[in-house]
Short mmCIF file of C-alpha atoms in Angstrom, two decimals:
data_model
loop_
_atom_site.label_atom_id
_atom_site.label_comp_id
_atom_site.label_asym_id
_atom_site.label_seq_id
_atom_site.Cartn_x
_atom_site.Cartn_y
_atom_site.Cartn_z
CA MET A 932 1.76 -27.61 -15.81
CA PRO A 933 1.31 -24.74 -13.43
CA SER A 934 0.28 -25.52 -10.04
CA VAL A 935 -2.60 -23.40 -9.06
CA SER A 936 -5.72 -23.43 -7.32
CA LEU A 937 -8.98 -23.46 -9.12
CA LEU A 938 -11.77 -22.44 -7.88
CA LEU A 939 -15.70 -22.52 -9.64
CA LEU A 940 -18.20 -20.74 -8.10
CA SER A 941 -21.89 -20.88 -9.27
CA LEU A 942 -24.58 -18.56 -8.08
CA LEU A 943 -25.09 -19.50 -4.75
CA SER A 944 -26.77 -17.38 -2.22
CA LEU A 945 -23.49 -16.63 -0.15
CA LEU A 946 -24.72 -13.44 0.81
CA SER A 947 -26.43 -9.72 -0.41
CA LEU A 948 -24.97 -6.27 -0.95
CA SER A 949 -26.85 -3.31 -2.68
CA SER A 950 -25.71 -1.88 -5.15
CA SER A 951 -26.73 1.11 -3.68
CA GLN A 952 -24.35 1.27 -0.58
CA SER A 953 -22.18 4.17 -0.43
CA PRO A 954 -18.19 2.70 -0.15
CA SER A 955 -17.59 3.59 3.78
CA GLY A 956 -13.75 4.00 3.68
CA THR A 957 -11.93 6.66 3.18
CA LEU A 958 -11.31 8.86 0.27
CA ILE A 959 -8.44 12.03 0.32
CA ASP A 960 -8.11 14.61 -1.82
CA CYS A 961 -4.73 15.65 -1.32
CA GLY A 962 -3.63 19.38 -1.46
CA THR A 963 -7.46 20.55 -1.09
CA VAL A 964 -8.89 22.31 2.09
CA ASN A 965 -12.55 21.42 1.15
CA VAL A 966 -14.89 18.66 1.55
CA TYR A 967 -16.94 18.11 -0.89
CA THR A 968 -19.09 15.25 -2.78
CA ILE A 969 -18.82 13.94 -5.85
CA ASN A 970 -21.72 11.25 -7.41
CA GLY A 971 -22.60 10.19 -3.77
CA LEU A 972 -18.92 9.80 -2.79
CA LYS A 973 -17.48 12.22 0.15
CA TRP A 974 -13.96 13.54 -0.44
CA LEU A 975 -11.97 15.04 2.83
CA PRO A 976 -9.19 17.38 2.65
CA ASP A 977 -5.61 16.12 3.31
CA ASN A 978 -4.28 17.40 6.04
CA ASP A 979 -5.24 15.09 9.18
CA TYR A 980 -3.85 12.36 7.52
CA VAL A 981 0.41 13.86 6.12
CA ALA A 982 3.00 15.71 7.95
CA GLY A 983 5.07 16.23 5.68
CA GLY A 984 5.09 18.15 1.68
CA ALA A 985 3.10 20.86 0.25
CA PRO A 986 -0.10 21.49 -1.25
CA LYS A 987 -0.10 22.83 -4.99
CA ASN A 988 -2.23 23.71 -7.78
CA VAL A 989 -1.85 22.09 -11.46
CA THR A 990 -1.25 24.27 -13.61
CA VAL A 991 -3.89 23.48 -16.03
CA ALA A 992 -7.41 22.76 -16.48
CA VAL A 993 -9.21 19.77 -15.55
CA ALA A 994 -12.74 19.30 -15.20
CA VAL A 995 -12.32 16.66 -12.06
CA PRO A 996 -12.04 18.37 -8.19
CA THR A 997 -10.14 15.69 -7.36
CA LEU A 998 -7.17 16.69 -9.92
CA SER A 999 -7.24 20.19 -8.98
CA THR A 1000 -4.81 19.78 -6.68
CA VAL A 1001 -1.74 17.93 -5.41
CA ARG A 1002 0.28 17.35 -2.56
CA SER A 1003 4.26 17.60 -3.68
CA PHE A 1004 7.24 15.89 -1.49
CA PRO A 1005 10.93 16.89 -1.22
CA ASN A 1006 12.81 14.88 -3.93
CA LYS A 1007 15.13 13.33 -1.19
CA LEU A 1008 16.66 9.86 -2.67
CA HIS A 1009 14.93 6.98 -0.54
CA GLN A 1010 13.02 9.49 1.90
CA LYS A 1011 9.32 7.80 2.82
CA PHE A 1012 6.44 10.20 2.92
CA CYS A 1013 3.20 8.32 4.59
CA TYR A 1014 -0.04 8.93 4.71
CA VAL A 1015 -1.61 7.61 7.87
CA VAL A 1016 -5.43 6.49 7.85
CA PRO A 1017 -7.48 4.85 10.49
CA VAL A 1018 -8.90 1.44 9.73
CA PHE A 1019 -10.38 -1.71 11.04
CA ARG A 1020 -7.82 -3.70 12.21
CA ARG A 1021 -8.02 -7.35 10.16
CA GLY A 1022 -10.30 -5.44 7.86
CA LYS A 1023 -9.49 -6.08 3.90
CA TYR A 1024 -9.16 -2.75 1.94
CA LEU A 1025 -9.13 -1.96 -1.60
CA VAL A 1026 -6.07 1.05 -1.71
CA ARG A 1027 -6.31 3.46 -5.21
CA THR A 1028 -4.07 6.64 -5.80
CA THR A 1029 -4.85 8.70 -8.27
CA TYR A 1030 -1.78 11.17 -9.91
CA PHE A 1031 -2.22 14.15 -12.57
CA TYR A 1032 1.57 16.05 -12.62
CA GLY A 1033 -0.61 18.96 -14.13
CA GLY A 1034 3.04 20.82 -14.35
CA VAL A 1035 3.50 21.11 -10.43
CA ASN A 1036 6.96 21.48 -11.10
CA GLY A 1037 7.81 23.32 -13.95
CA ARG A 1038 9.05 20.60 -16.06
CA ASP A 1039 7.22 18.74 -18.87
CA SER A 1040 7.37 15.61 -17.55
CA PRO A 1041 6.11 14.22 -14.52
CA PRO A 1042 8.60 12.41 -12.20
CA VAL A 1043 9.05 8.80 -11.39
CA PHE A 1044 9.17 7.63 -8.02
CA ASP A 1045 7.68 4.61 -5.45
CA GLN A 1046 4.77 4.20 -3.79
CA MET A 1047 4.61 1.76 -1.02
CA VAL A 1048 1.82 0.34 1.30
CA ASP A 1049 2.62 -0.53 5.44
CA GLY A 1050 6.01 -2.07 5.44
CA THR A 1051 5.68 -3.86 1.40
CA PHE A 1052 6.67 -1.91 -1.49
CA TRP A 1053 3.92 -1.35 -3.81
CA SER A 1054 4.99 -0.55 -7.36
CA GLU A 1055 6.98 2.69 -9.14
CA VAL A 1056 4.90 5.57 -9.91
CA ASN A 1057 5.42 5.98 -13.57
CA THR A 1058 2.54 8.52 -15.41
CA THR A 1059 4.49 10.00 -18.09
CA ALA A 1060 2.77 8.26 -21.24
CA ASP A 1061 -0.99 8.81 -19.48
CA TYR A 1062 0.34 12.45 -18.43
CA ALA A 1063 1.49 12.72 -22.36
CA HIS A 1064 -2.71 12.49 -23.75
CA GLY A 1065 -4.09 14.58 -20.82
CA LEU A 1066 -4.76 11.53 -18.55
CA ALA A 1067 -4.49 10.72 -14.75
CA SER A 1068 -3.28 7.43 -13.23
CA TYR A 1069 -4.14 5.31 -10.95
CA TYR A 1070 -3.05 2.39 -8.88
CA GLU A 1071 -5.24 -0.03 -7.27
CA GLY A 1072 -4.59 -2.79 -4.79
CA VAL A 1073 -6.19 -4.89 -2.24
CA PHE A 1074 -3.93 -5.09 1.52
CA LEU A 1075 -4.94 -6.41 4.60
CA ALA A 1076 -5.11 -3.91 7.70
CA GLN A 1077 -2.28 -5.15 10.26
CA GLY A 1078 -3.53 -3.14 12.64
CA LYS A 1079 -5.48 0.45 13.68
CA HIS A 1080 -3.53 2.30 10.73
CA MET A 1081 -2.50 1.87 7.90
CA SER A 1082 0.04 3.75 6.05
CA LEU A 1083 0.19 4.68 2.28
CA CYS A 1084 3.62 6.09 1.49
CA ILE A 1085 5.81 8.40 -1.76
CA GLY A 1086 9.33 7.76 -1.98
CA SER A 1087 12.18 9.23 -4.53
CA ASN A 1088 13.85 6.61 -6.55
CA ASN A 1089 17.16 6.84 -8.33
CA TYR A 1090 14.85 7.68 -11.66
CA THR A 1091 13.13 10.41 -9.72
CA ASP A 1092 14.27 13.99 -11.16
CA SER A 1093 12.03 16.23 -9.01
CA ASP A 1094 9.43 16.15 -6.45
CA PRO A 1095 7.44 13.30 -6.43
CA PHE A 1096 3.52 14.01 -5.51
CA ILE A 1097 0.19 12.91 -5.30
CA SER A 1098 -3.46 13.86 -6.26
CA ALA A 1099 -6.08 11.32 -4.65
CA LEU A 1100 -5.82 8.62 -2.11
CA GLU A 1101 -8.68 6.29 -1.19
CA PHE A 1102 -8.98 3.30 1.37
CA VAL A 1103 -12.37 1.52 0.72
CA PRO A 1104 -13.44 -1.56 3.05
CA LEU A 1105 -14.23 -4.62 1.03
CA GLU A 1106 -16.77 -7.45 1.61
CA GLU A 1107 -15.11 -10.37 3.36
CA SER A 1108 -15.79 -13.09 0.51
CA VAL A 1109 -14.21 -10.39 -1.94
CA TYR A 1110 -10.66 -11.91 -3.78
CA ASN A 1111 -10.81 -14.37 -0.51
CA SER A 1112 -9.19 -16.88 -1.94
CA THR A 1113 -5.74 -14.86 -1.38
CA ASP A 1114 -4.18 -15.30 1.85
CA PHE A 1115 -3.87 -11.63 2.53
CA GLY A 1116 -1.66 -12.47 6.12
CA LYS A 1117 1.35 -13.38 3.49
CA PHE A 1118 -0.05 -11.54 0.06
CA GLY A 1119 -1.21 -8.50 -1.71
CA LEU A 1120 -2.75 -7.62 -4.36
CA ARG A 1121 -1.57 -5.37 -7.29
CA LEU A 1122 -4.06 -4.25 -10.12
CA ILE A 1123 -2.80 -5.21 -13.37
CA ALA A 1124 -5.92 -4.96 -15.47
CA ARG A 1125 -10.24 -5.07 -14.76
CA HIS A 1126 -12.12 -5.21 -17.75
CA SER A 1127 -16.29 -5.38 -19.09
CA PHE A 1128 -15.83 -7.10 -22.27
CA GLY A 1129 -17.98 -5.83 -24.91
CA TYR A 1130 -18.83 -2.73 -23.25
CA SER A 1131 -18.11 0.32 -25.38
CA GLY A 1132 -19.27 2.68 -23.04
CA ALA A 1133 -17.37 6.48 -23.00
CA ASP A 1134 -16.80 6.12 -19.08
CA ASN A 1135 -15.75 2.80 -16.85
CA ILE A 1136 -17.96 1.38 -14.98
CA ARG A 1137 -18.10 1.92 -11.32
CA TYR A 1138 -19.70 3.52 -8.52
CA PRO A 1139 -22.98 2.68 -7.94
CA ASP A 1140 -22.86 0.05 -10.41
CA ASP A 1141 -19.86 -1.39 -8.26
CA PRO A 1142 -20.27 -1.06 -4.82
CA PHE A 1143 -16.95 -0.60 -3.69
CA ASP A 1144 -16.49 2.01 -6.75
CA ARG A 1145 -14.22 -0.37 -8.65
CA PHE A 1146 -13.29 1.00 -11.86
CA TRP A 1147 -14.40 -1.69 -14.46
CA GLU A 1148 -12.65 -0.29 -17.62
CA PRO A 1149 -14.59 -1.03 -21.48
CA LEU A 1150 -12.82 -3.23 -23.68
CA VAL A 1151 -14.21 -4.61 -27.07
CA GLU A 1152 -10.65 -6.04 -28.94
CA ASN A 1153 -11.83 -5.43 -32.70
CA LYS A 1154 -14.50 -8.34 -31.80
CA LYS A 1155 -18.01 -7.73 -32.08
CA PRO A 1156 -19.92 -7.30 -28.64
CA GLU A 1157 -23.27 -8.95 -28.36
CA PRO A 1158 -26.47 -8.28 -25.66
CA GLY A 1159 -25.59 -9.72 -22.15
CA ASN A 1160 -27.49 -10.89 -19.46
CA LEU A 1161 -29.56 -8.15 -18.02
CA ASN A 1162 -31.12 -10.38 -14.70
CA VAL A 1163 -27.80 -11.65 -13.41
CA SER A 1164 -27.77 -11.55 -9.65
CA VAL A 1165 -24.02 -10.67 -8.50
CA SER A 1166 -25.31 -11.85 -4.73
CA GLY A 1167 -23.24 -15.18 -4.83
CA PHE A 1168 -20.01 -14.49 -6.89
CA TRP A 1169 -17.85 -13.96 -4.02
CA ASN A 1170 -16.05 -10.64 -5.57
CA LEU A 1171 -19.20 -9.09 -5.78
CA PRO A 1172 -19.00 -7.73 -9.53
CA PRO A 1173 -21.27 -4.89 -10.32
CA SER A 1174 -24.31 -6.39 -12.34
CA LYS A 1175 -23.83 -4.05 -15.38
CA ILE A 1176 -20.79 -6.17 -16.55
CA PHE A 1177 -22.83 -8.88 -17.57
CA LYS A 1178 -24.95 -6.76 -20.04
CA THR A 1179 -22.29 -7.14 -22.60
CA ALA A 1180 -20.04 -10.12 -23.80
CA LEU A 1181 -17.68 -11.04 -26.41
CA ALA A 1182 -18.56 -14.15 -28.03
CA THR A 1183 -18.17 -16.22 -31.31
CA ARG A 1184 -20.28 -18.53 -33.53
CA PRO A 1185 -21.06 -21.85 -32.64
CA ALA A 1186 -18.03 -24.21 -33.15
CA GLU A 1187 -15.90 -21.00 -33.12
CA ARG A 1188 -12.90 -20.66 -31.16
CA MET A 1189 -11.95 -17.11 -29.05
CA GLU A 1190 -8.77 -15.71 -28.91
CA LEU A 1191 -8.28 -12.74 -26.56
CA THR A 1192 -4.78 -11.27 -25.60
CA TRP A 1193 -5.70 -9.60 -22.01
CA PRO A 1194 -4.37 -7.83 -20.34
CA PRO A 1195 -3.17 -5.58 -22.84
CA VAL A 1196 -0.37 -4.83 -21.46
CA PHE A 1197 3.22 -7.16 -21.47
CA LEU A 1198 3.45 -8.84 -17.70
CA SER A 1199 7.18 -8.98 -16.21
CA SER A 1200 7.67 -12.83 -14.95
CA SER A 1201 5.13 -13.49 -11.44
CA ARG A 1202 2.51 -14.86 -9.63
CA TYR A 1203 -1.05 -13.64 -10.36
CA TYR A 1204 -4.42 -13.66 -9.42
CA ILE A 1205 -6.77 -14.17 -12.20
CA ALA A 1206 -10.81 -13.95 -12.09
CA LEU A 1207 -12.95 -14.20 -15.31
CA TYR A 1208 -16.76 -13.28 -15.03
CA PHE A 1209 -19.17 -15.45 -17.71
CA ALA A 1210 -23.06 -15.52 -17.79
CA ASP A 1211 -25.68 -16.84 -20.81
CA ASN A 1212 -27.91 -14.66 -22.41
CA PRO A 1213 -31.00 -16.28 -21.73
CA SER A 1214 -32.53 -14.16 -25.03
CA SER A 1215 -30.08 -16.05 -26.86
CA SER A 1216 -32.29 -17.11 -30.17
CA ARG A 1217 -29.86 -20.28 -30.31
CA GLU A 1218 -31.02 -23.10 -27.80
CA GLY A 1219 -29.02 -25.52 -25.83
CA THR A 1220 -25.68 -25.24 -24.28
CA ARG A 1221 -22.70 -22.91 -23.99
CA VAL A 1222 -19.75 -25.68 -22.84
CA PHE A 1223 -16.41 -24.26 -23.32
CA ASP A 1224 -12.50 -24.77 -22.30
CA VAL A 1225 -10.16 -21.74 -20.87
CA ILE A 1226 -6.66 -22.17 -22.12
CA ILE A 1227 -4.16 -19.43 -21.07
CA ASN A 1228 -0.64 -19.45 -23.05
CA GLY A 1229 -1.99 -22.83 -24.07
CA ILE A 1230 -2.66 -24.09 -20.85
CA PRO A 1231 -5.90 -24.99 -19.83
CA TYR A 1232 -6.77 -23.76 -17.14
CA TYR A 1233 -10.86 -24.47 -17.02
CA ARG A 1234 -12.44 -27.73 -18.38
CA ASN A 1235 -15.70 -28.04 -19.73
CA LEU A 1236 -16.78 -24.41 -18.24
CA ASN A 1237 -20.58 -25.00 -18.30
CA VAL A 1238 -22.04 -21.18 -19.01
CA THR A 1239 -25.64 -20.60 -17.79
CA PRO A 1240 -27.95 -17.71 -17.57
CA ASP A 1241 -27.28 -17.97 -13.53
CA GLY A 1242 -23.46 -16.94 -14.22
CA VAL A 1243 -20.34 -18.51 -13.17
CA ALA A 1244 -16.94 -17.63 -12.24
CA VAL A 1245 -13.18 -19.20 -12.13
CA PHE A 1246 -10.40 -18.36 -10.48
CA ALA A 1247 -6.76 -18.93 -10.44
CA THR A 1248 -4.91 -17.62 -6.89
CA HIS A 1249 -1.41 -17.85 -7.99
CA TRP A 1250 -1.26 -18.54 -11.90
CA PRO A 1251 2.68 -17.88 -13.34
CA LEU A 1252 2.87 -15.27 -16.37
CA SER A 1253 5.55 -13.19 -18.08
CA GLY A 1254 5.02 -11.29 -21.11
CA ALA A 1255 2.18 -11.44 -23.76
CA THR A 1256 -0.77 -13.11 -22.31
CA ASN A 1257 -3.53 -15.46 -24.79
CA ILE A 1258 -7.02 -16.14 -23.28
CA THR A 1259 -8.36 -18.93 -25.72
CA LEU A 1260 -12.04 -20.21 -24.96
CA ASN A 1261 -12.31 -23.00 -27.33
CA PRO A 1262 -15.92 -25.13 -27.62
CA ALA A 1263 -16.58 -28.35 -26.67
CA PRO A 1264 -17.93 -31.37 -28.35
CA GLY A 1265 -21.28 -31.35 -28.46
CA SER A 1266 -21.54 -27.70 -27.71
CA ASN A 1267 -23.63 -25.94 -29.68
CA LYS A 1268 -23.45 -21.85 -28.73
CA GLY A 1269 -19.86 -20.45 -29.19
CA PRO A 1270 -17.44 -19.14 -26.18
CA LEU A 1271 -18.48 -15.75 -23.92
CA ILE A 1272 -16.68 -13.70 -22.07
CA ASN A 1273 -18.32 -10.72 -20.08
CA GLY A 1274 -15.59 -9.43 -17.66
CA GLY A 1275 -12.01 -10.25 -16.41
CA GLU A 1276 -9.55 -9.08 -12.89
CA ILE A 1277 -5.66 -9.75 -12.81
CA PHE A 1278 -3.44 -8.91 -9.97
CA GLN A 1279 0.04 -9.27 -9.93
CA VAL A 1280 0.47 -11.20 -5.98
CA LEU A 1281 2.29 -9.50 -3.93
CA GLU A 1282 4.89 -11.15 -1.02
CA LEU A 1283 4.06 -8.79 1.91
CA GLY A 1284 7.32 -6.68 3.04
CA GLY A 1285 6.71 -7.26 6.69
CA ARG A 1286 6.42 -5.34 9.90
CA THR A 1287 9.02 -3.16 12.44
CA LEU A 1288 8.38 -5.59 15.35
CA THR A 1289 5.23 -3.45 17.33
CA ARG A 1290 7.20 -3.13 20.53
CA ASP A 1291 9.81 -1.35 18.57
CA VAL A 1292 7.47 0.70 16.34
CA ILE A 1293 5.30 2.07 19.84
CA ALA A 1294 8.22 3.01 21.59
CA LEU A 1295 9.07 5.60 18.24
CA GLU A 1296 5.86 6.47 18.70
CA THR A 1297 6.33 7.68 21.52
CA LEU A 1298 9.75 9.53 21.41
CA ARG A 1299 8.31 11.38 17.86
CA ASN A 1300 5.22 12.58 19.75
CA SER A 1301 7.41 13.93 22.69
CA LEU A 1302 9.16 15.61 19.96
CA GLN A 1303 7.86 19.82 18.98
CA ASN A 1304 9.42 19.13 15.53
CA PRO A 1305 10.34 15.59 14.75
CA PRO A 1306 11.53 14.34 11.19
CA LEU A 1307 8.94 14.92 8.82
CA ASP A 1308 9.35 11.41 7.13
CA TRP A 1309 8.40 9.62 10.82
CA SER A 1310 5.25 7.95 9.88
CA GLY A 1311 4.75 4.72 8.24
CA ASP A 1312 6.92 1.66 9.14
CA PRO A 1313 10.63 2.50 10.50
CA CYS A 1314 12.30 0.40 8.91
CA LEU A 1315 10.58 -1.08 5.69
CA PRO A 1316 10.17 -1.37 2.69
CA HIS A 1317 14.28 -1.84 2.74
CA GLY A 1318 16.32 1.29 2.10
CA TYR A 1319 12.74 3.40 3.15
CA SER A 1320 13.96 3.29 7.02
CA TRP A 1321 13.17 6.29 9.20
CA THR A 1322 15.64 9.35 9.07
CA GLY A 1323 17.81 8.93 11.80
CA ILE A 1324 16.81 5.01 12.24
CA THR A 1325 19.47 2.00 11.27
CA CYS A 1326 17.57 -1.65 11.27
CA THR A 1327 18.64 -5.37 11.83
CA TYR A 1328 16.49 -7.71 8.98
CA SER A 1329 16.47 -11.01 11.06
CA ARG A 1330 13.54 -13.00 12.38
CA ARG A 1331 12.78 -9.87 13.98
CA ILE A 1332 12.50 -6.60 12.43
CA ARG A 1333 14.28 -4.14 15.45
CA ILE A 1334 15.92 -0.84 15.70
CA VAL A 1335 19.47 -0.72 16.17
CA THR A 1336 20.85 2.94 16.41
CA LEU A 1337 18.91 6.10 16.70
CA ASN A 1338 20.97 9.19 15.41
CA LEU A 1339 19.50 12.43 15.34
CA THR A 1340 22.48 14.65 15.56
CA ASN A 1341 22.27 18.42 15.55
CA MET A 1342 18.51 18.23 13.75
CA GLY A 1343 17.78 21.57 15.55
CA LEU A 1344 14.83 18.90 17.92
CA SER A 1345 13.32 20.37 20.93
CA GLY A 1346 11.27 18.14 23.38
CA SER A 1347 11.95 15.37 26.30
CA LEU A 1348 13.21 11.96 25.55
CA PRO A 1349 10.47 9.95 26.98
CA SER A 1350 10.76 6.81 29.48
CA ASN A 1351 9.63 3.90 26.71
CA ILE A 1352 12.53 4.53 24.86
CA SER A 1353 13.76 1.76 27.07
CA ARG A 1354 11.85 -0.66 25.37
CA LEU A 1355 13.91 -0.11 22.18
CA THR A 1356 16.08 -3.17 23.82
CA ALA A 1357 18.05 -3.91 20.73
CA LEU A 1358 19.84 -0.31 20.54
CA SER A 1359 23.71 -0.43 20.26
CA GLY A 1360 24.09 3.48 20.19
CA ILE A 1361 21.71 6.67 20.32
CA TRP A 1362 23.21 9.75 19.14
CA LEU A 1363 20.84 13.02 20.17
CA GLY A 1364 23.59 15.49 20.52
CA ASN A 1365 23.30 19.30 19.55
CA ASN A 1366 19.53 19.86 19.77
CA ASN A 1367 17.14 21.81 22.31
CA LEU A 1368 15.80 18.71 24.33
CA SER A 1369 15.10 19.18 27.56
CA GLY A 1370 13.76 17.38 30.74
CA THR A 1371 15.28 14.51 32.63
CA ILE A 1372 17.31 11.76 31.33
CA PRO A 1373 15.52 8.73 31.47
CA ASP A 1374 16.11 4.87 33.29
CA LEU A 1375 18.05 2.89 29.87
CA SER A 1376 19.03 -0.04 31.90
CA SER A 1377 17.11 -2.19 29.85
CA LEU A 1378 19.05 -0.87 27.18
CA MET A 1379 21.61 -4.04 28.21
CA ARG A 1380 23.35 -3.90 23.98
CA LEU A 1381 23.97 0.16 24.10
CA GLU A 1382 27.61 1.34 23.88
CA THR A 1383 27.25 4.58 23.11
CA LEU A 1384 25.04 7.45 24.40
CA HIS A 1385 25.69 10.83 23.09
CA LEU A 1386 22.81 13.49 24.82
CA GLU A 1387 25.72 16.18 24.51
CA ASP A 1388 25.35 19.91 23.84
CA ASN A 1389 21.31 19.73 25.26
CA GLN A 1390 19.26 21.23 27.64
CA PHE A 1391 18.95 18.21 29.93
CA SER A 1392 17.97 19.08 33.88
CA GLY A 1393 18.40 16.64 37.47
CA GLU A 1394 20.70 14.24 37.84
CA ILE A 1395 22.30 11.28 36.20
CA PRO A 1396 21.26 8.16 36.22
CA SER A 1397 22.55 5.98 38.22
CA SER A 1398 21.41 2.66 36.47
CA LEU A 1399 23.26 4.04 33.63
CA GLY A 1400 25.98 1.79 34.95
CA LYS A 1401 24.34 -1.26 35.22
CA ILE A 1402 24.80 -1.25 31.22
CA GLN A 1403 28.14 -3.47 31.42
CA SER A 1404 28.21 -2.98 27.27
CA LEU A 1405 28.19 1.33 27.51
CA ARG A 1406 31.87 2.00 25.82
CA GLU A 1407 30.38 5.70 25.61
CA LEU A 1408 28.60 8.39 27.48
CA PHE A 1409 28.71 12.15 26.27
CA LEU A 1410 26.76 14.56 28.92
CA GLN A 1411 28.63 17.30 29.02
CA ASN A 1412 26.65 21.16 28.17
CA ASN A 1413 23.66 20.90 29.63
CA ASN A 1414 22.46 21.68 32.86
CA LEU A 1415 22.61 18.64 35.13
CA THR A 1416 23.10 18.66 38.33
CA GLY A 1417 23.94 16.86 41.78
CA GLN A 1418 26.62 14.10 41.72
CA ILE A 1419 28.41 11.76 39.44
CA PRO A 1420 27.05 8.21 39.77
CA SER A 1421 30.23 6.12 41.67
CA SER A 1422 28.81 3.38 39.54
CA LEU A 1423 30.39 5.58 35.86
CA ILE A 1424 33.95 5.83 36.90
CA LYS A 1425 34.95 2.81 35.71
CA PRO A 1426 37.34 1.21 33.44
CA GLY A 1427 36.76 0.90 29.63
CA LEU A 1428 33.77 3.80 30.07
CA ASN A 1429 34.64 7.24 28.19
CA LEU A 1430 32.90 9.78 30.37
CA LYS A 1431 32.41 13.88 29.41
CA THR A 1432 30.27 15.39 32.02
CA SER A 1433 32.28 18.60 31.45
CA PRO A 1434 32.05 22.00 30.75
CA GLY A 1435 28.56 23.13 31.23
CA ASN A 1436 26.66 21.50 33.92
CA GLN A 1437 26.83 21.49 38.03
CA LEU A 1438 28.28 18.03 39.07
CA SER A 1439 30.26 16.73 41.91
CA SER A 1440 32.92 14.48 41.71
CA PRO A 1441 31.77 11.37 43.19
CA PRO A 1442 33.21 10.39 46.86
CA PRO A 1443 36.39 8.64 46.77
CA SER A 1444 35.85 4.47 46.78
#
């Protein structure tokens, strides 16, 4: 039997949340320039959150405004483009992305590409099947904000054959109790399925029924639905499901077990978070108890679950699954009511990818802000996920993730070199030649691992810092074709250092030693 953590939650008054509360997060309509409100939800244009890409209108008619535009990004292998959204540090967020291709690339089928949250690979985005049926695709996850911003990034992988795109992006803060059995300092959750069993409505159950605008899809599965409990209070459920999911149920006759194939997709071999929701119908014509075992793929999940009109939820935080999943609700001896189920959620548990050392991130962000035209993919985490580091950056992935080289040669950059680039203390090489950088050369003496410094063919002015001579590891220093003046520091005239200062500067030689 797998080792899992099971939690049983009856309706204790843990907290209360009005179902009329509007989600207080950030809802972004990608590619639009308008602010608008739909069903009480305010949508914002995306210009303030992303640097790269281009807005485009879809080429087919749509009924939903959020699907009428996209932001499209260049198809460059393993180059990511990120939305950066302000959040509350240590807040837990539902992150949802929506994709509707709408023919924006001039091809019949949409591209396949990757999406990432901060430094964690979230999933591959493949909307082909949905789009063939005229549908949008959405992906949902739950992640902890490690800082004051979170990033959602789009990137091309080996299967991407045209420009990746995104239609909408949402960051919605969750109550502390929601999915709180997960250690979000180590893991994120990727939604696989969320269903209201027995519900047959044409639309998903969502806001305002769900205060966080989670989507609860209808599911009948060729079984006879029956009326549920109209009076369940959800304030005691940790996950705060909408009360509407308890208004319908799938149920069996007394002494008859229920077999469900759920979720209705094949699962990759991984660990999964599972939450199942139950509430007896107090108006049921049959008196007595409703007690049953919950079994998943032949393994007991919870025994002798006593379902009352108050409601109950059972959780597993790291349940191993692969392929098709079968849920069996097996009546207990003496129970005179058959099994019943109202709702279910299942998430894949994702191990977080880590973070680049904060000091390095701050130094690179300062460099980016000092440039008038930084690379468009310089947002999100500089080093992660693996294979998606920023243009010109190489990293080391040991106990601490550090920047080890910076190569922005011949990129047409304008701006200056900030002093706190010296905080990138793991750097062994800097190549910034053949740009239009200006200002003075900062003190880089703290870069004790630096072997190569190329600043040639720019507009640097002022004197050469004598502190460069303190870098014992420095083997190559190219400064030619700038506007440097003064005397070449004598500390740079030493064996083992390849120093180039001419042509193009107004420098004098150091005095004889």
